[in-house]
Coordinates of C-alpha atoms in Angstrom, one line a residue:
X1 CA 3.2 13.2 60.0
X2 CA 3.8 15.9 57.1
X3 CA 6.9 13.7 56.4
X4 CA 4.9 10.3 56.2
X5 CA 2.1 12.0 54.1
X6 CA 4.9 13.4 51.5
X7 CA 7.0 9.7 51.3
X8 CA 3.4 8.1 51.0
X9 CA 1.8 10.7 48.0
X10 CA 5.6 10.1 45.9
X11 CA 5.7 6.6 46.9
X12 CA 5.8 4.7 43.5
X13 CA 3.9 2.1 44.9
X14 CA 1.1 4.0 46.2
X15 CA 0.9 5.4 43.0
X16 CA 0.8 2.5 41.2
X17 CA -1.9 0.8 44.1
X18 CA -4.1 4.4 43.4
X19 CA -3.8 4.3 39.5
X20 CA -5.0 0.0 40.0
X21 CA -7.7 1.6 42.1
X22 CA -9.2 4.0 39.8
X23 CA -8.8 1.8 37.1
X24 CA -11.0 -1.0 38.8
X25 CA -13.4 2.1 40.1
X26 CA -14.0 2.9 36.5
X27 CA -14.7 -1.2 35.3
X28 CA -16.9 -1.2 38.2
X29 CA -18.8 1.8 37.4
X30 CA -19.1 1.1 33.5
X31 CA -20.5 -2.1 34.0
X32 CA -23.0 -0.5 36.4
X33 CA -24.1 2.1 34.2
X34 CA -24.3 -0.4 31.0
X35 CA -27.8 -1.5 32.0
X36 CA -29.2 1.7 33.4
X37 CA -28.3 4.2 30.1
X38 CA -29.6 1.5 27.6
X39 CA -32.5 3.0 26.3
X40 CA -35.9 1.3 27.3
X41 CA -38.1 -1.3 24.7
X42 CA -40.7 1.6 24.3
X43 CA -38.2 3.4 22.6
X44 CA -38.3 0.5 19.6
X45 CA -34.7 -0.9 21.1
X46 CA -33.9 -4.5 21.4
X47 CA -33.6 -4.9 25.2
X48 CA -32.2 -8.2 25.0
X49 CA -35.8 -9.6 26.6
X50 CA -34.5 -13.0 26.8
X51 CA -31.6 -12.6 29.1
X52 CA -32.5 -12.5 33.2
X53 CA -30.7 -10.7 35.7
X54 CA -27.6 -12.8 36.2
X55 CA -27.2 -12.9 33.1
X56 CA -27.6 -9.1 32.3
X57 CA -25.0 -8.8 35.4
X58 CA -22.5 -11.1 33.7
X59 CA -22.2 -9.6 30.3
X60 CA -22.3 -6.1 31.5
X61 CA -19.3 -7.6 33.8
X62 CA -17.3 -9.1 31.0
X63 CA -18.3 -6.1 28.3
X64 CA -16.2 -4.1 31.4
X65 CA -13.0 -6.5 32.0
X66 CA -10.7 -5.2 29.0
X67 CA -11.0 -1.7 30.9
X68 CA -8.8 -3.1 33.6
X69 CA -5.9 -3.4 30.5
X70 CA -6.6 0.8 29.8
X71 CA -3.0 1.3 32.2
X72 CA -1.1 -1.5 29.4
X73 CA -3.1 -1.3 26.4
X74 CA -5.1 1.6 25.8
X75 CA -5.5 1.7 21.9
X76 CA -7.1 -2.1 22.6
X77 CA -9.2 -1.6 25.0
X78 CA -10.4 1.2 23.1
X79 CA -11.0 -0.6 20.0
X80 CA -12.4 -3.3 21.7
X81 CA -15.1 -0.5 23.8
X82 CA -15.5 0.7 20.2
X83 CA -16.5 -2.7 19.4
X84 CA -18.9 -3.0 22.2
X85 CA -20.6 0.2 20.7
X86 CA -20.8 -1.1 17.2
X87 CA -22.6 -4.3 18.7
X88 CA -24.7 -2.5 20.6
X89 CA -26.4 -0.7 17.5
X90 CA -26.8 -3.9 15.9
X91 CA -28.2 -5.8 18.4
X92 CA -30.8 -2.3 19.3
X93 CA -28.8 -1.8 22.2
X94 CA -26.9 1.7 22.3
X95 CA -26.0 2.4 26.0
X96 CA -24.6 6.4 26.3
X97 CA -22.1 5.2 29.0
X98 CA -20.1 3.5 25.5
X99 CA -20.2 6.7 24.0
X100 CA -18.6 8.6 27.1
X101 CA -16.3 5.7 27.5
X102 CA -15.0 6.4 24.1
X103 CA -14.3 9.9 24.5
X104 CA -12.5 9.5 27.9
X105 CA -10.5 7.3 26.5
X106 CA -10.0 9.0 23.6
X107 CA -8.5 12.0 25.8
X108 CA -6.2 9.1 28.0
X109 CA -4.7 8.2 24.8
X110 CA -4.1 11.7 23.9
X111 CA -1.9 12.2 27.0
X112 CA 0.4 9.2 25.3
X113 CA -0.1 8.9 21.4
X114 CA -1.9 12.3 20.0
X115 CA -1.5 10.7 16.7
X116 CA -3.2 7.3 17.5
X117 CA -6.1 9.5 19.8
X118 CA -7.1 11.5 16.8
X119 CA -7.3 8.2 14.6
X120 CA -9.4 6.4 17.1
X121 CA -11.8 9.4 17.7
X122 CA -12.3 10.0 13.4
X123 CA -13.3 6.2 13.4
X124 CA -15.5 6.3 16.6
X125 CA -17.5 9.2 14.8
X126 CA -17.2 7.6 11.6
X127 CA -18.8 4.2 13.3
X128 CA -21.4 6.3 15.0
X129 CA -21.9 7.9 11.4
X130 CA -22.9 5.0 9.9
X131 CA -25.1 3.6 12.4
X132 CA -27.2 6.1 12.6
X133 CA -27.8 5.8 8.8
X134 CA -28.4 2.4 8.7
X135 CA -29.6 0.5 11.8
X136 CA -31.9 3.3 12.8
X137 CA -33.1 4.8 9.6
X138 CA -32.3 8.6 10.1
X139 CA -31.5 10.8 7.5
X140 CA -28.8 11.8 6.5
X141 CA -28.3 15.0 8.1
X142 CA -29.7 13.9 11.5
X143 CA -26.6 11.7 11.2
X144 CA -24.6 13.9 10.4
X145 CA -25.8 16.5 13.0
X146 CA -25.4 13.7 15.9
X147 CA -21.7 12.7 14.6
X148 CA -21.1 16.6 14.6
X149 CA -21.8 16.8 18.3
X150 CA -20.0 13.6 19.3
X151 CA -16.9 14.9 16.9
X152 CA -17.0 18.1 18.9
X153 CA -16.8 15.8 21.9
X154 CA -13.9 13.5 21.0
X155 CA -12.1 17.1 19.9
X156 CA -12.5 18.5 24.1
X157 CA -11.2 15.0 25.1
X158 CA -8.3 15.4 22.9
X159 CA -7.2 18.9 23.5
X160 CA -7.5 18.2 27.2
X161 CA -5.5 15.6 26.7
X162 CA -3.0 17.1 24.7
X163 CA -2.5 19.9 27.3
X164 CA -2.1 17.8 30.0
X165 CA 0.8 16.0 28.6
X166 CA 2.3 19.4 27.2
X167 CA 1.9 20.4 31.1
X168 CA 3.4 16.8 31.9
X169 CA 6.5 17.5 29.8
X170 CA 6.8 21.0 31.4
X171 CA 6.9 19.7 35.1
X172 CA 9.4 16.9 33.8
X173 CA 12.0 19.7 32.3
X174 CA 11.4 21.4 34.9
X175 CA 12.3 19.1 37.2
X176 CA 15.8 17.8 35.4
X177 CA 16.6 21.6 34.9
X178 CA 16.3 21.8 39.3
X179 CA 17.8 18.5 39.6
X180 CA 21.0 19.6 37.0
X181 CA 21.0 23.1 39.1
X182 CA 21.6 21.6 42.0
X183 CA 24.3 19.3 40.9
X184 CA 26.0 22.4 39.8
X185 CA 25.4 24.0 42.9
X186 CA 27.0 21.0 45.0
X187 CA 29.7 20.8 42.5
X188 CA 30.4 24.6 43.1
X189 CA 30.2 24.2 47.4
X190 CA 32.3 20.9 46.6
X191 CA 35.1 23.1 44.8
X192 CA 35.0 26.7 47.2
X193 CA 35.7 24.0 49.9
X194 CA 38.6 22.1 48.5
X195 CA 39.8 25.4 47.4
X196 CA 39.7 27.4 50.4
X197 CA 40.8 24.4 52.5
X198 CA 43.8 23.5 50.2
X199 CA 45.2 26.7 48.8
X200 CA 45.9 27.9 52.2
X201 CA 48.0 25.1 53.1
X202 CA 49.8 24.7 50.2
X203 CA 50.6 28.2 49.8
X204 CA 52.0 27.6 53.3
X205 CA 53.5 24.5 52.4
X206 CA 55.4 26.1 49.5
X207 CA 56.7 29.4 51.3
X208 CA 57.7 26.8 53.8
X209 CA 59.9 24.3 51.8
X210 CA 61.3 27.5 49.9
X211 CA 62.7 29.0 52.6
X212 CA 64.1 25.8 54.2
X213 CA 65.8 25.1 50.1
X214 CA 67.6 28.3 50.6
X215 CA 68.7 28.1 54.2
X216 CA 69.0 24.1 54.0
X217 CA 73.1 24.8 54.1
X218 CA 73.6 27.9 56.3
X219 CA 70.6 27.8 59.1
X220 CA 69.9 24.1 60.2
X221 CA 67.9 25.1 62.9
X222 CA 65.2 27.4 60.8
X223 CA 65.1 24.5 58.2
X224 CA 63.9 22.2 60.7
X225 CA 61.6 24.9 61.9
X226 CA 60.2 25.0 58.2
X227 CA 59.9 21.3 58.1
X228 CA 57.8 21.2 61.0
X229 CA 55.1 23.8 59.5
X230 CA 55.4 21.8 56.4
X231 CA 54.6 18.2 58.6
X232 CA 52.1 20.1 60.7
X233 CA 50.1 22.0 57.9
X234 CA 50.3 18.5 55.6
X235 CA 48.8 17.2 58.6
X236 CA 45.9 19.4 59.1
X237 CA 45.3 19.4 55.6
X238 CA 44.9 15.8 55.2
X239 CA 42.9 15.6 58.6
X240 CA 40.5 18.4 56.9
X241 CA 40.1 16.4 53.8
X242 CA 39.0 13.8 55.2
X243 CA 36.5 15.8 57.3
X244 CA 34.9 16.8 53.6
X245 CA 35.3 13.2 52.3
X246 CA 33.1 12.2 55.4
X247 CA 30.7 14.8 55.4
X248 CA 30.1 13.9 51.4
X249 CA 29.6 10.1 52.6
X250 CA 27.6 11.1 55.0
X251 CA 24.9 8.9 53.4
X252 CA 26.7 5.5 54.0
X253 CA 25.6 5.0 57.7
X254 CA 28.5 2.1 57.9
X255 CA 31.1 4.1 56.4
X256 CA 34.4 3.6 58.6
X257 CA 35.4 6.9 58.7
X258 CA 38.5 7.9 61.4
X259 CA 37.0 8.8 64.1
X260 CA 39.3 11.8 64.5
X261 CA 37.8 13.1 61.4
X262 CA 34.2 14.2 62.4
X263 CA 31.4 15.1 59.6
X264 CA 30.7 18.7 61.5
X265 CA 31.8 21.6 59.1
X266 CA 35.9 22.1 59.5
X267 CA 36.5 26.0 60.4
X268 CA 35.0 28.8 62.8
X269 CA 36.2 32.2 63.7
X270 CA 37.6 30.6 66.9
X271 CA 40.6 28.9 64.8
X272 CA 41.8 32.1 63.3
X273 CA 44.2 32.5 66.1
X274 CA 45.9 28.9 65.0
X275 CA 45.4 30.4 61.1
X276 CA 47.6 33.8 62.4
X277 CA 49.9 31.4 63.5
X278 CA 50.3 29.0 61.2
X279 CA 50.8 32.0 58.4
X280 CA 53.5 33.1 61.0
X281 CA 55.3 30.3 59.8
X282 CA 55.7 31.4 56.4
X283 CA 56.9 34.5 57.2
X284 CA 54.1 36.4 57.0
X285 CA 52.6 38.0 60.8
X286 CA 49.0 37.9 61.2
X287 CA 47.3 40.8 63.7
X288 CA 44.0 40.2 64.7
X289 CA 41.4 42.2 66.6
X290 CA 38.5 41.5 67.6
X291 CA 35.3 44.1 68.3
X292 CA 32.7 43.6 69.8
X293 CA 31.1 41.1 71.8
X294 CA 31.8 37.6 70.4
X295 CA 29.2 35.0 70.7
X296 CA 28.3 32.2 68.8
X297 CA 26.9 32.5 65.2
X298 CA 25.2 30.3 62.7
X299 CA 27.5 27.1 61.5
X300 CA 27.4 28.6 58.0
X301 CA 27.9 31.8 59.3
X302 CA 31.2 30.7 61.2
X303 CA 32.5 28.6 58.6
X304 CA 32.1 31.2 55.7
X305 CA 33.3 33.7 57.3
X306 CA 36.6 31.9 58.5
X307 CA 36.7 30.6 54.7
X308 CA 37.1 34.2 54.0
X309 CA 39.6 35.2 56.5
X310 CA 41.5 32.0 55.4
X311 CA 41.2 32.6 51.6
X312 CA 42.1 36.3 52.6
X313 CA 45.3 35.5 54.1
X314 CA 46.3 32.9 51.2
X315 CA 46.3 35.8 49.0
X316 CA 48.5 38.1 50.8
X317 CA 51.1 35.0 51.7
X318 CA 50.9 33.8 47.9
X319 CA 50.8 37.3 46.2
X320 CA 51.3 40.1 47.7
X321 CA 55.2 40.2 49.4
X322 CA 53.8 41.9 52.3
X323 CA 55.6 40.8 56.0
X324 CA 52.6 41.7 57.6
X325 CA 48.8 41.8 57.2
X326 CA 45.8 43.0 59.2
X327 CA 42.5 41.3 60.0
X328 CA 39.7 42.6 61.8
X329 CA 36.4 40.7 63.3
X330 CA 33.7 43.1 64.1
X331 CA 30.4 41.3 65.8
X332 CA 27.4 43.7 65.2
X333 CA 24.1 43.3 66.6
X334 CA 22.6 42.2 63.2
X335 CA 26.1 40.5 61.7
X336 CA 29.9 40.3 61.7
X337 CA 32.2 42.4 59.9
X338 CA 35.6 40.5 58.6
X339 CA 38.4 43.3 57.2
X340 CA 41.9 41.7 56.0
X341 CA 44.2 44.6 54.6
X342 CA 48.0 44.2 54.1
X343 CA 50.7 46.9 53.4
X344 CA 51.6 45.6 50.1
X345 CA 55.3 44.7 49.3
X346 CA 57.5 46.5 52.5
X347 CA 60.7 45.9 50.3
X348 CA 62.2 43.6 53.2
X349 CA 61.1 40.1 51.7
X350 CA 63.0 37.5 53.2
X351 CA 63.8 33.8 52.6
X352 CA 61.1 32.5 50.8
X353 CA 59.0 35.2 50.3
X354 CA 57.7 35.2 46.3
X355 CA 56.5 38.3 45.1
X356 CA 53.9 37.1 42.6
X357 CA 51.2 39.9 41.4
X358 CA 47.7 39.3 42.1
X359 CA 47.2 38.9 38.8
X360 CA 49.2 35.8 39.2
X361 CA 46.6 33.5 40.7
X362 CA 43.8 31.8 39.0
X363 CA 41.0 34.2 40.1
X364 CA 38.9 31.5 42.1
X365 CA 39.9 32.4 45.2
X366 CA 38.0 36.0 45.2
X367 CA 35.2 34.5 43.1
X368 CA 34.5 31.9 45.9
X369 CA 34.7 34.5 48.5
X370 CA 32.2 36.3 46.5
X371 CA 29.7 33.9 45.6
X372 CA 30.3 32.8 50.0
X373 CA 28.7 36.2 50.6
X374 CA 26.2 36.0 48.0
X375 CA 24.4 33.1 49.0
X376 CA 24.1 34.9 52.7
X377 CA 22.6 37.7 51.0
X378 CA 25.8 39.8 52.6
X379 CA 27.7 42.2 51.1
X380 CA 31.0 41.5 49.8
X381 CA 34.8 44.2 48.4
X382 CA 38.0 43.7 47.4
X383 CA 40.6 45.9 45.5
X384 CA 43.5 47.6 45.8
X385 CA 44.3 50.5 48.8
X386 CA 45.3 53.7 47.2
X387 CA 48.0 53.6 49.6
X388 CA 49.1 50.2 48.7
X389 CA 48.3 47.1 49.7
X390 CA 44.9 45.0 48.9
X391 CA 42.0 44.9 51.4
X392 CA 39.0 42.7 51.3
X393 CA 35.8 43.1 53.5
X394 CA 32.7 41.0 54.4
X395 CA 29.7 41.2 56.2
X396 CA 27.1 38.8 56.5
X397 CA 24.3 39.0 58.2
X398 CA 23.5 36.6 61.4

C-alpha cells in the first residue's frame, strides 16, 4: 500500500490531474467570491443594479475563465485580472478578492520570472494608485497610504515566492548531485567486480601459459596440464562475466541470458576450496583453515569476503614469488575474520613463477578490498610482515 501511495504522489500524471484541480478550485472560488466582496450600493458603489442573478453568475463566471490559463500563461492572466480590477474602479465596482488575486499571482510568477513578478506588482500598485485619486476622490496621501499597504503586500507575495523557487533549485541540485553519486557508486561496484573477478584469472592464466612456454619442449605432459588450467580458468571466467552482464540486465525481463549463467551474486566462502586449487595450478599452494563454526552469512557478506580472499591470493600469485600462502576463515559470533599471509619469495621459484614487487601492480586491487570493508562498516590491514612476506586481514561484521 506504502508502495502504491509513493508511485501515485510522484506519478507525473497525478500531478498534473492535482495541479488542473487546484487550478479549477481557485476559478471556482474567485468567481464565487466576486459578488460577495463587492462593496454594497450604500457604500456610494455602482452595484451593477441592472443586471439579475444569471447574469451576475455569468460574468462573475467569465471574469474567472482566464485563471484556468495561470499553469500556461501566467503574466496574461495576470494582466488580464489586472484588467478586471481596473474596470471594476471605473464601473464603482472594486471587489477585494481582485486585489488578493493579484498578489497571489504575483507570488506564482515569482517562483518562475522574479523579474516579470516585480514589474507586474509596481504596475498593480501603480493602477491602484491612480484609482484611488481619481474615481474615488481621495487625497492624495490616503492614496498613497492604501498603495503603501497593498505594495507591502505584493513585496510578501514576492519574497515568498522567490524563496520557494531558491528552495526549488536546492531540492533539484540536490537531487542530480544524489543521482550523479550514485552513478559513481555503481560505476565503482561495476569495476571492484570486474576487477576482482578478472585479475584473478588472468594472473592465473599468465603464470599458466608461462610455464607451459618454458616447458613446451622438455615436459609435454605439464604443458598440457597448464593448458588445461588455462581452458578451465578461461572458462570460469567467461561463465562469471556473464553472470555480471546478467545481473546488470537484470531489468530486461526478456533478456535471453544462458541459462547456466544465473543473476545470483558469483562467489561465497564455500568456493575457496576450488580458488586453493585453482592457484595450485600456477604453482602457488593454497592452505586453508577454517575456525569456528561455519554457517551461512549475508550474500554480501559471503561475496565480499571471498572477493577478498580471491583478490588476496592474486596478489601473492602476481607479486610476491612466494610457493606457498596461508589463509585463514574465522566465524565469530558477531562476524568472520579472513587472514591471507604468505612467506614472501622462498628463493625456489620455479617455471613460471615472476617475481614482480608489490609495487608492481596498479594499486586497485588493495583499494577495492578496502573500500569492500568500508561499506560493511568492517575493519580492514594490509602491509608487509616484519618477517617477510605480506598479510592482509578483514573482518566484517555479520
Amino acid at each position: 500500500m506504502e508502495e502504491l501511495l509513493q508511485r501515485l504522489s510522484t506519478s507525473k500524471r497525478v500531478t498534473w490531474l492535482m495541479s488542473q484541480a487546484v487550478v479549477l478550485a481557485t476559478a471556482c472560488l474567485y468567481a464565487l467570491m466576486l459578488p460577495l466582496t463587492m462593496p454594497t450600493p450604500e457604500y456610494g458603489l455602482f452595484r451593477f443594479p441592472d443586471l439579475g442573478s444569471y447574469q451576475t453568475t455569468g460574468l462573475c463566471v467569465v471574469l474567472a475563465l482566464p485563471i484556468l490559463l495561470v499553469r500556461r500563461l501566467p503574466g496574461t492572466v495576470f494582466a488580464a485580472v489586472l484588467g478586471e480590477s481596473v474596470l471594476g474602479d471605473i464601473f464603482g465596482a472594486r471587489p477585494l478578492i481582485v486585489l488578493i488575486l493579484l498578489v497571489v499571482l504575483s507570488g506564482y510568477i515569482a517562483v518562475r520570472r522574479p523579474k516579470a513578478a516585480a514589474v507586474g506588482s509596481v504596475a498593480g500598485v501603480a493602477a491602484a494608485f491612480v484609482n484611488d485619486i481619481h474615481v474615488h476622490g481621495q487625497s492624495v496621501g490616503g492614496a498613497a497610504q492604501w498603495a503603501g499597504w497593498l505594495a507591502l503586500w505584493f513585496a510578501v507575495a514576492w519574497v515568498f515566492g522567490g524563496v520557494y523557487r531558491k528552495r526549488r533549485e536546492y531540492l533539484e541540485a540536490l537531487q542530480e548531485q544524489t543521482a550523479a553519486r550514485a552513478i559513481v557508486t555503481e560505476r565503482l561496484r561495476i569495476a571492484r567486480e570486474l576487477h576482482d573477478s578478472v585479475a584473478h584469472s588472468i594472473g592465473i592464466i599468465t603464470v599458466l601459459s608461462g610455464a607451459a612456454a618454458r616447458v613446451v619442449e622438455t615436459r609435454p605432459e605439464q604443458t598440457r596440464q597448464a593448458l588445461s588450467g588455462i581452458e578451465t580458468t578461461s572458462r570460469e571466467t567467461l561463465l562469471e562475466l556473464q553472470r555480471m552482464l546478467g545481473a546488470l540486465r537484470r531489468a530486461e525481463p526478456d533478456d535471453a541470458m544462458p541459462q547456466a549463467a544465473p543473476l545470483a551474486p558469483a562467489g561465497s566462502l564455500a568456493d575457496v576450496p576450488q580458488l586453493a586449487e585453482r592457484t595450485a595450478d600456477a604453482g602457488v599452494r593454497v592452505h586453508v583453515a577454517w575456525r569456528g563454526e561455519q554457517r551461512p552469512l549475508p550474500p554480501e557478506i559471503e561475496l565480499s569476503a571471498f572477493r577478498i580472499v580471491q583478490e588476496s591470493v592474486t596478489n601473492v600469485v602476481r607479486h610476491s614469488g612466494a610457493r606457498t600462502c596461508r589463509v585463514a576463515v574465522g566465524y565469530e559470533p558477531e562476524g568472520v575474520t579472513i587472514e591471507v599471509v604468505d612467506d614472501g619469495d622462498d628463493g625456489l621459484g620455479g617455471p613460471g613463477r615472476p617475481r614482480h614487487s608489490a609495487a608492481g601492480g596498479s594499486g586497485f586491487g588493495l583499494l577495492g578490498m578496502r573500500e569492500r570493508v568500508t561499506l560493511l562498516s568492517g575493519q580492514f590491514s594490509a602491509g608487509r610482515r616484519p618477517e617477510g612476506g605480506f598479510r592482509v586481514t578483514a573482518r566484517l561484521p555479520a
